[in-house]
Coordinates of C-alpha atoms in Angstrom, one line a residue:
M10 CA 128.0 136.2 133.2
R11 CA 130.4 133.4 132.1
A12 CA 133.3 135.6 132.4
V13 CA 132.1 136.4 135.8
S14 CA 132.0 132.8 137.0
L15 CA 135.2 131.5 135.5
A16 CA 137.0 134.4 137.1
W17 CA 135.5 133.4 140.1
L18 CA 135.9 129.7 139.5
L19 CA 139.4 129.8 138.9
G20 CA 140.8 133.2 140.7
K21 CA 140.0 131.7 144.5
P22 CA 142.6 132.3 146.4
T23 CA 144.2 128.5 146.8
A24 CA 147.2 127.6 148.9
D25 CA 149.5 128.3 146.0
R26 CA 147.4 131.7 144.7
R27 CA 147.1 133.3 148.6
G28 CA 150.4 134.8 149.0
P29 CA 150.8 136.3 145.7
L30 CA 147.2 137.5 146.1
L31 CA 147.8 138.9 149.4
L32 CA 151.1 140.6 148.1
T33 CA 149.1 142.2 145.5
A34 CA 146.4 143.4 147.2
G35 CA 148.8 144.7 149.6
S36 CA 150.8 146.7 146.6
Y37 CA 147.6 148.3 145.7
A38 CA 146.7 149.4 149.2
L39 CA 150.6 151.3 149.5
V40 CA 150.2 152.9 146.1
S41 CA 147.0 154.1 147.2
A42 CA 147.6 155.2 150.4
L43 CA 150.9 157.1 149.1
V44 CA 149.0 158.7 146.2
L45 CA 146.9 159.9 148.8
T46 CA 149.5 160.9 151.3
V47 CA 151.8 163.0 148.8
T48 CA 148.3 164.4 147.1
A49 CA 147.4 166.0 150.6
G50 CA 150.7 167.0 151.2
A51 CA 151.0 168.8 147.9
L52 CA 148.0 170.7 148.8
S53 CA 148.5 171.6 152.2
F54 CA 150.6 174.7 150.9
T55 CA 147.5 176.4 149.9
R56 CA 146.4 176.7 153.4
V57 CA 148.9 179.9 153.9
Q58 CA 149.3 182.7 151.0
N59 CA 152.0 184.4 151.1
E60 CA 155.0 186.0 148.8
L61 CA 156.6 182.5 149.0
T62 CA 153.2 180.6 148.1
G63 CA 153.9 180.2 144.6
L64 CA 157.8 178.8 145.1
Y65 CA 156.3 176.2 147.8
Q66 CA 153.4 175.1 144.9
T67 CA 156.2 174.8 142.4
L68 CA 158.3 172.7 144.7
A69 CA 155.7 170.7 145.8
G70 CA 154.4 170.0 142.0
L71 CA 158.4 168.7 141.3
A72 CA 158.2 166.4 144.1
V73 CA 154.8 164.9 143.0
V74 CA 156.7 164.6 139.6
L75 CA 159.3 162.8 141.0
L76 CA 157.8 160.8 143.1
L77 CA 155.5 159.3 140.1
V78 CA 158.1 157.2 139.0
P79 CA 159.1 155.1 142.0
L80 CA 154.9 155.0 142.1
A81 CA 154.3 154.0 138.7
V82 CA 157.0 151.3 139.1
L83 CA 155.4 150.0 142.6
G84 CA 151.7 149.8 140.6
A85 CA 153.5 148.1 137.7
A86 CA 154.9 145.7 139.7
A87 CA 152.1 144.7 141.2
A88 CA 150.0 144.8 137.9
R89 CA 152.7 142.4 136.2
L90 CA 152.7 139.6 139.5
S91 CA 148.7 139.9 139.8
A92 CA 149.0 138.8 135.7
R93 CA 152.3 136.4 136.4
S94 CA 150.1 134.5 139.1
Q95 CA 147.2 134.1 136.5
D96 CA 148.4 133.8 132.9
T97 CA 148.9 130.0 133.4
R98 CA 145.2 129.7 133.8
L99 CA 144.4 131.7 131.6
S100 CA 146.6 130.1 128.9
T101 CA 145.3 126.8 129.5
V102 CA 142.0 128.5 129.1
R103 CA 143.0 129.8 125.4
L104 CA 144.4 126.3 124.6
L105 CA 140.8 124.5 125.4
G106 CA 138.7 126.9 123.3
G107 CA 138.3 130.2 125.3
T108 CA 138.1 133.2 122.8
P109 CA 140.5 136.3 123.3
G110 CA 137.4 138.1 124.4
L111 CA 136.9 135.9 127.3
V112 CA 140.2 135.9 128.6
I113 CA 140.5 139.6 128.8
A114 CA 137.0 139.8 130.7
M115 CA 138.5 137.2 132.9
T116 CA 141.6 138.8 133.7
M117 CA 140.1 142.5 133.9
I118 CA 137.4 141.1 136.4
E119 CA 140.1 139.2 138.6
S120 CA 142.7 142.1 138.3
S121 CA 139.7 144.9 139.2
A122 CA 138.5 143.1 142.3
T123 CA 142.1 142.9 143.5
A124 CA 142.8 146.1 143.0
L125 CA 139.6 147.6 144.2
V126 CA 140.2 145.3 147.7
G127 CA 143.7 147.3 147.7
A128 CA 142.8 150.5 146.9
V129 CA 140.4 150.4 149.7
G130 CA 143.1 149.3 152.0
G131 CA 145.1 152.2 151.0
V132 CA 142.3 154.7 151.8
L133 CA 141.9 153.1 155.3
L134 CA 145.9 153.0 155.3
Y135 CA 146.0 156.8 154.7
A136 CA 143.8 157.7 157.2
G137 CA 146.1 156.3 159.6
L138 CA 148.7 157.9 158.5
A139 CA 147.4 161.2 158.0
P140 CA 147.5 162.6 161.5
V141 CA 151.2 161.1 162.0
V142 CA 152.3 162.9 158.5
G143 CA 149.7 166.1 159.9
L144 CA 152.9 166.8 162.7
I145 CA 155.6 167.4 160.0
Q146 CA 155.9 171.6 159.9
F147 CA 156.2 173.4 156.7
Q148 CA 156.1 177.3 156.4
G149 CA 156.2 177.4 160.3
S150 CA 153.4 175.5 161.5
A151 CA 152.2 172.1 161.5
I152 CA 150.3 170.6 157.8
G153 CA 147.9 169.7 160.7
A154 CA 143.3 169.4 159.1
A155 CA 145.4 170.1 155.9
M156 CA 146.4 166.5 155.5
W157 CA 142.8 165.3 155.2
L158 CA 141.3 165.4 151.9
N159 CA 138.1 165.4 150.0
P160 CA 136.0 162.1 149.6
G161 CA 135.9 163.1 146.1
I162 CA 139.3 162.9 145.6
M163 CA 139.7 159.9 147.3
A164 CA 137.0 158.2 145.3
L165 CA 139.2 159.4 142.3
V166 CA 142.0 157.6 143.3
V167 CA 140.8 154.5 144.3
L168 CA 139.2 154.3 140.3
A169 CA 142.1 155.6 139.0
V170 CA 144.0 152.7 140.6
V171 CA 141.4 149.9 139.5
L172 CA 141.2 151.3 135.9
V173 CA 145.2 151.4 135.9
A174 CA 145.1 147.8 136.8
A175 CA 142.7 146.5 134.6
F176 CA 144.2 148.5 131.6
S177 CA 147.5 146.9 132.7
A178 CA 146.3 143.4 132.9
S179 CA 144.6 143.8 129.6
V180 CA 147.8 144.7 127.9
G181 CA 149.8 142.1 130.0
L182 CA 147.5 139.3 127.9
R183 CA 148.9 140.3 124.4
K184 CA 151.1 137.4 124.9
I185 CA 148.4 135.0 126.3
I186 CA 146.3 135.5 123.4
V187 CA 149.4 135.3 120.5
S188 CA 150.8 132.9 121.9
P189 CA 149.8 131.0 125.2
L190 CA 152.0 128.3 124.1
G191 CA 155.1 130.8 124.9
V192 CA 153.8 131.6 128.0
R193 CA 153.4 128.0 129.4
N194 CA 157.2 127.3 127.9
R195 CA 158.7 130.7 129.5
N196 CA 160.2 132.4 125.9
T197 CA 163.0 134.3 126.4
T198 CA 162.8 137.8 126.6
P199 CA 164.8 140.0 123.7
K200 CA 168.1 141.9 125.4
P201 CA 168.4 145.5 125.1
R202 CA 170.9 146.8 122.3
W203 CA 174.3 149.4 122.7
I204 CA 171.5 151.7 120.1
R205 CA 170.0 152.7 123.4
A206 CA 172.7 154.4 124.6
L207 CA 173.7 156.5 121.6
I208 CA 170.2 157.5 121.5
V209 CA 170.4 158.9 125.1
V210 CA 173.5 160.5 124.5
V211 CA 171.6 162.7 121.6
L212 CA 169.1 163.3 124.5
I213 CA 171.2 164.9 127.0
A214 CA 173.0 166.9 124.7
M215 CA 169.5 168.4 123.6
I216 CA 168.8 168.5 127.1
T217 CA 172.3 170.6 128.2
L218 CA 171.6 172.8 124.6
V219 CA 168.2 173.8 126.1
F220 CA 169.5 174.5 129.6
S221 CA 172.3 176.5 128.5
Q222 CA 169.8 179.2 127.1
L223 CA 167.6 179.1 130.0
S224 CA 168.7 183.1 130.3
A225 CA 167.0 183.9 127.0
F226 CA 163.6 183.4 128.7
Q227 CA 162.0 186.1 130.2
S228 CA 159.0 184.3 132.2
L229 CA 159.7 182.5 135.4
A230 CA 156.6 180.1 134.3
V231 CA 158.4 179.2 130.9
V232 CA 161.8 178.6 132.7
I233 CA 160.2 176.4 135.0
G234 CA 158.0 174.6 132.3
V235 CA 161.6 174.1 130.4
L236 CA 163.1 172.7 133.6
L237 CA 160.1 170.2 134.3
G238 CA 160.3 169.1 130.9
G239 CA 164.1 168.6 130.5
F240 CA 164.1 166.8 134.0
A241 CA 161.4 164.3 132.4
L242 CA 163.0 164.0 129.0
G243 CA 166.0 163.0 131.6
L244 CA 164.1 160.6 133.4
G245 CA 162.8 158.9 129.9
A246 CA 167.0 158.7 128.7
L247 CA 167.4 156.7 132.1
N248 CA 165.0 154.5 131.3
L249 CA 165.7 154.0 127.8
I250 CA 169.5 153.2 129.0
G251 CA 168.7 151.6 132.1
P252 CA 168.3 148.0 130.9
W253 CA 171.2 148.3 128.7
A254 CA 173.4 149.4 131.4
V255 CA 171.8 146.6 133.6
G256 CA 173.0 144.2 131.0
L257 CA 176.4 145.7 131.1
I258 CA 176.9 144.9 134.7
G259 CA 175.5 141.4 134.4
K260 CA 177.6 140.7 132.0
R261 CA 180.8 142.0 134.5
K262 CA 179.5 139.9 136.9
L263 CA 179.4 136.8 134.8
K264 CA 183.2 137.3 133.4
A265 CA 184.0 137.8 137.2
A266 CA 182.4 135.4 138.7
Q267 CA 184.3 132.8 140.8
K268 CA 181.7 131.0 142.7
P269 CA 178.4 129.2 142.0
A270 CA 176.1 132.0 143.6
D271 CA 177.9 134.4 141.6
L272 CA 177.3 133.2 137.8
L273 CA 173.7 132.2 138.9
A274 CA 173.5 135.8 140.0
A275 CA 174.7 137.0 136.7
R276 CA 172.6 134.8 134.6
M277 CA 169.5 136.0 136.5
I278 CA 170.3 139.3 135.8
L279 CA 171.0 138.8 131.7
E280 CA 167.9 136.6 132.0
N281 CA 165.8 139.6 131.4
P282 CA 167.9 142.6 132.0
A283 CA 164.5 145.3 131.4
Q284 CA 163.1 143.3 134.5
A285 CA 166.1 144.0 136.7
W286 CA 166.6 147.3 135.5
R287 CA 162.8 148.0 136.8
Q288 CA 163.6 147.0 140.0
V289 CA 166.2 149.6 140.7
S290 CA 165.4 152.3 138.0
G291 CA 164.0 154.3 141.5
I292 CA 167.2 154.1 142.6
A293 CA 169.1 155.9 139.9
M294 CA 166.2 158.8 140.1
T295 CA 166.4 158.6 143.8
S296 CA 170.0 158.8 144.1
F297 CA 170.2 161.7 141.7
V298 CA 167.4 163.9 143.5
A299 CA 169.3 163.2 146.8
V300 CA 172.7 164.6 145.0
V301 CA 171.3 167.4 143.2
G302 CA 168.2 168.4 145.7
G303 CA 170.3 167.3 148.6
S304 CA 173.3 169.6 147.6
G305 CA 171.0 172.6 146.9
A306 CA 169.1 172.1 150.4
A307 CA 172.0 171.9 152.1
L308 CA 173.7 175.5 150.9
M309 CA 170.1 176.9 151.4
R310 CA 170.4 175.4 154.9
T311 CA 173.3 177.2 155.8
T312 CA 171.8 180.4 154.4
G313 CA 168.9 180.4 156.4
V314 CA 171.1 179.5 159.4
E315 CA 172.6 183.0 159.1
S316 CA 169.0 184.6 158.9
D317 CA 166.5 185.4 161.8
P318 CA 164.7 181.9 162.9
G319 CA 161.4 183.2 162.1
S320 CA 162.3 184.7 158.9
P321 CA 160.9 183.3 155.2
D322 CA 164.4 182.6 154.6
A323 CA 165.2 180.3 157.4
L324 CA 162.0 178.8 157.0
L325 CA 162.7 178.5 153.4
S326 CA 165.8 176.4 153.6
A327 CA 164.4 173.9 156.5
D328 CA 161.1 173.1 154.2
V329 CA 163.3 172.4 151.4
M330 CA 165.7 169.8 153.2
T331 CA 162.8 168.3 154.9
G332 CA 160.9 168.0 151.7
V333 CA 164.2 166.1 149.9
L334 CA 164.4 163.9 152.9
I335 CA 160.7 162.8 152.3
T336 CA 161.1 162.8 148.7
I337 CA 164.1 160.2 149.1
A338 CA 161.9 158.1 152.1
V339 CA 159.0 158.0 150.0
S340 CA 161.0 156.9 146.9
F341 CA 162.9 153.9 148.8
I342 CA 160.0 152.7 150.1
S343 CA 158.0 152.8 146.9
V344 CA 161.2 151.2 145.8
A345 CA 161.6 148.5 148.4
C346 CA 158.0 147.3 148.2
S347 CA 158.3 147.2 144.0
T348 CA 161.5 145.0 144.7
A349 CA 159.5 142.7 147.1
I350 CA 157.0 142.0 144.5
T351 CA 158.8 141.8 141.6
Q352 CA 161.5 139.1 143.5
A353 CA 157.8 137.2 144.8
A354 CA 157.3 137.1 140.7
A355 CA 160.7 135.9 139.7
T356 CA 160.8 133.0 142.6
L357 CA 157.4 131.9 140.9
D358 CA 158.7 132.3 137.6
R359 CA 162.2 130.2 138.6
A360 CA 160.5 128.0 141.0
E361 CA 161.2 124.7 138.7
L362 CA 164.8 125.9 138.4
Y363 CA 165.0 126.3 142.3
A364 CA 163.9 122.6 142.6
G365 CA 165.7 121.1 140.1
L366 CA 169.1 122.7 141.1
G367 CA 168.1 121.5 144.8
R368 CA 167.9 118.1 143.4
L369 CA 171.4 118.3 141.6
G370 CA 172.4 119.1 145.1
M371 CA 172.8 122.9 145.4
E372 CA 172.5 124.5 148.5
P373 CA 169.8 126.7 149.2
A374 CA 172.1 129.1 150.6
T375 CA 173.8 129.5 147.1
M376 CA 170.5 129.9 145.6
E377 CA 169.6 132.7 148.4
R378 CA 173.1 134.4 147.8
A379 CA 172.8 134.3 143.9
R380 CA 168.9 136.2 143.9
V381 CA 170.0 138.5 146.6
G382 CA 173.4 138.7 144.0
S383 CA 170.9 139.5 140.9
V384 CA 169.0 142.2 143.0
M385 CA 171.6 144.1 145.0
G386 CA 174.9 144.3 142.0
P387 CA 172.1 146.1 140.0
V388 CA 171.2 148.1 142.9
L389 CA 175.0 149.6 144.0
G390 CA 176.2 149.8 140.3
V391 CA 172.9 151.6 139.2
G392 CA 173.0 153.7 142.7
I393 CA 176.6 154.4 142.9
G394 CA 176.8 155.1 139.1
A395 CA 173.8 157.9 139.1
I396 CA 175.8 159.2 142.2
I397 CA 178.5 159.9 140.4
V398 CA 177.1 161.4 137.3
S399 CA 174.8 163.7 139.3
A400 CA 177.9 164.6 141.4
A401 CA 180.0 165.8 138.3
L402 CA 176.8 167.7 137.0
V403 CA 177.1 169.8 139.9
F404 CA 180.3 169.6 141.2
P405 CA 180.8 173.0 142.5
L406 CA 177.5 173.0 144.2
A407 CA 178.2 169.3 145.6
G408 CA 181.5 170.4 146.7
M409 CA 180.2 173.4 148.5
A410 CA 177.5 171.5 150.3
I411 CA 180.4 169.4 151.3
I412 CA 182.7 172.0 153.0
F413 CA 179.4 174.3 154.2
A414 CA 177.2 172.1 155.1
P415 CA 178.6 168.6 156.2
L416 CA 175.9 168.0 158.9
S417 CA 173.3 167.9 156.1
V418 CA 175.1 165.9 153.2
A419 CA 176.0 163.3 156.1
I420 CA 172.1 163.0 157.0
I421 CA 171.0 162.6 152.9
L422 CA 173.9 160.1 152.7
L423 CA 172.4 158.5 156.0
T424 CA 169.3 158.2 154.3
L425 CA 170.6 156.6 151.1
V426 CA 172.1 153.9 152.7
A427 CA 168.8 153.5 154.8
G428 CA 167.0 153.4 151.4
V429 CA 169.4 150.6 150.1
L430 CA 169.2 148.5 153.6
A431 CA 165.3 148.0 152.8
V432 CA 165.5 147.3 149.5
R433 CA 167.7 144.5 150.9
G434 CA 165.1 143.6 153.6
A435 CA 162.6 143.7 151.0
V436 CA 164.8 140.9 149.1
A437 CA 164.7 138.9 152.0
L438 CA 161.0 138.6 152.0
T439 CA 161.1 136.3 149.4
P440 CA 163.3 133.6 150.5
V441 CA 163.9 130.9 148.3
R442 CA 163.5 128.2 150.7
G443 CA 159.4 128.5 150.6
T444 CA 159.6 128.0 147.1
L445 CA 161.6 124.5 147.4
S446 CA 159.3 123.8 150.5
R447 CA 156.1 124.2 148.1
S448 CA 157.9 122.1 145.4
T449 CA 158.8 119.5 147.5
S450 CA 155.4 118.6 149.1
A451 CA 153.4 119.3 145.5

């Protein structure tokens, strides 16, 4: 009861915390809605049974696996923002004699309550999206009523969101329990080292070796399992080298800085390369999927056009292209939202820095350009790098797609551009001026 009363007393949505709480709850709502929508879409492929049902279900499972990364990033960003908005208060409780158990209980209660409100809102959002998404056609007919999930599955998703939020909050409290003064002083984070690149080279070599032996496997299920395992290992390698690569981008930006905004942007990136990478990790995965999956879908679309309009080949080629575009769109929605959340947390952390720079005479527009540069620099660098690498890996396939299906390739590229613009718009949701005005009025 003591933890509940303290959580209620310290967790009231004051003017300073109302914005982060609403953004956190909204993030959990979006995560829940997207998870429910993606799950319903994947399960909808069981409504029609034919010779291609197994292939459709495999592709749907692959799309779900691909979307787990940006959705996990979005959920983790929401959990970090929730913890960030309360860690200073909780560190104060710890310094005043509160036990670690009390701090953990308070945090889990508050984070679970916020996640529960957001998850319930996500169910309502899913109910509003289901009829619209049901209009999308697969296998020659609209998804329709297959988009509606069993209430039991909805309840499991809500429970999973709450449990993940509580677990993330408890894990994030280790630094408060061990060193509450370090939280209040905002100690610097360790920088990623070059050894990550060496480990990733070894992993990629292993993946390439295994993929070169796929013809030795006789079972299709084994081949698919190996492909999915290799892809998951590749994503893990990408996540390992990502912070180091973003750190390189920050160092290059620092050396080339000619204006105060560029210098400040580079320092923001180098302040925490791992956090900068978390904002753009979905960009790398989405770019890879767009090039590899989009090239294959474009060529299949060309084959499907030559087939009869209602034939299985024509339907499959059109459905694969639709699935690739939906995967890219959902991924970029998740990336844009996680960027907005991470920027909100970073803006809260840098409130004193922005206020100090303002008192020294720096214009808010310069701070804003620096903040935008600290996000869009890694976004463009990681996105372009992922496109180049993936295009090199599937060069013959990508080249054939450009020659034989330029319109399909153009649609995919426009979708990528729209996703980058969505990320840019998400950055604009947390301007520096709002932080400066709150600091001035305080």
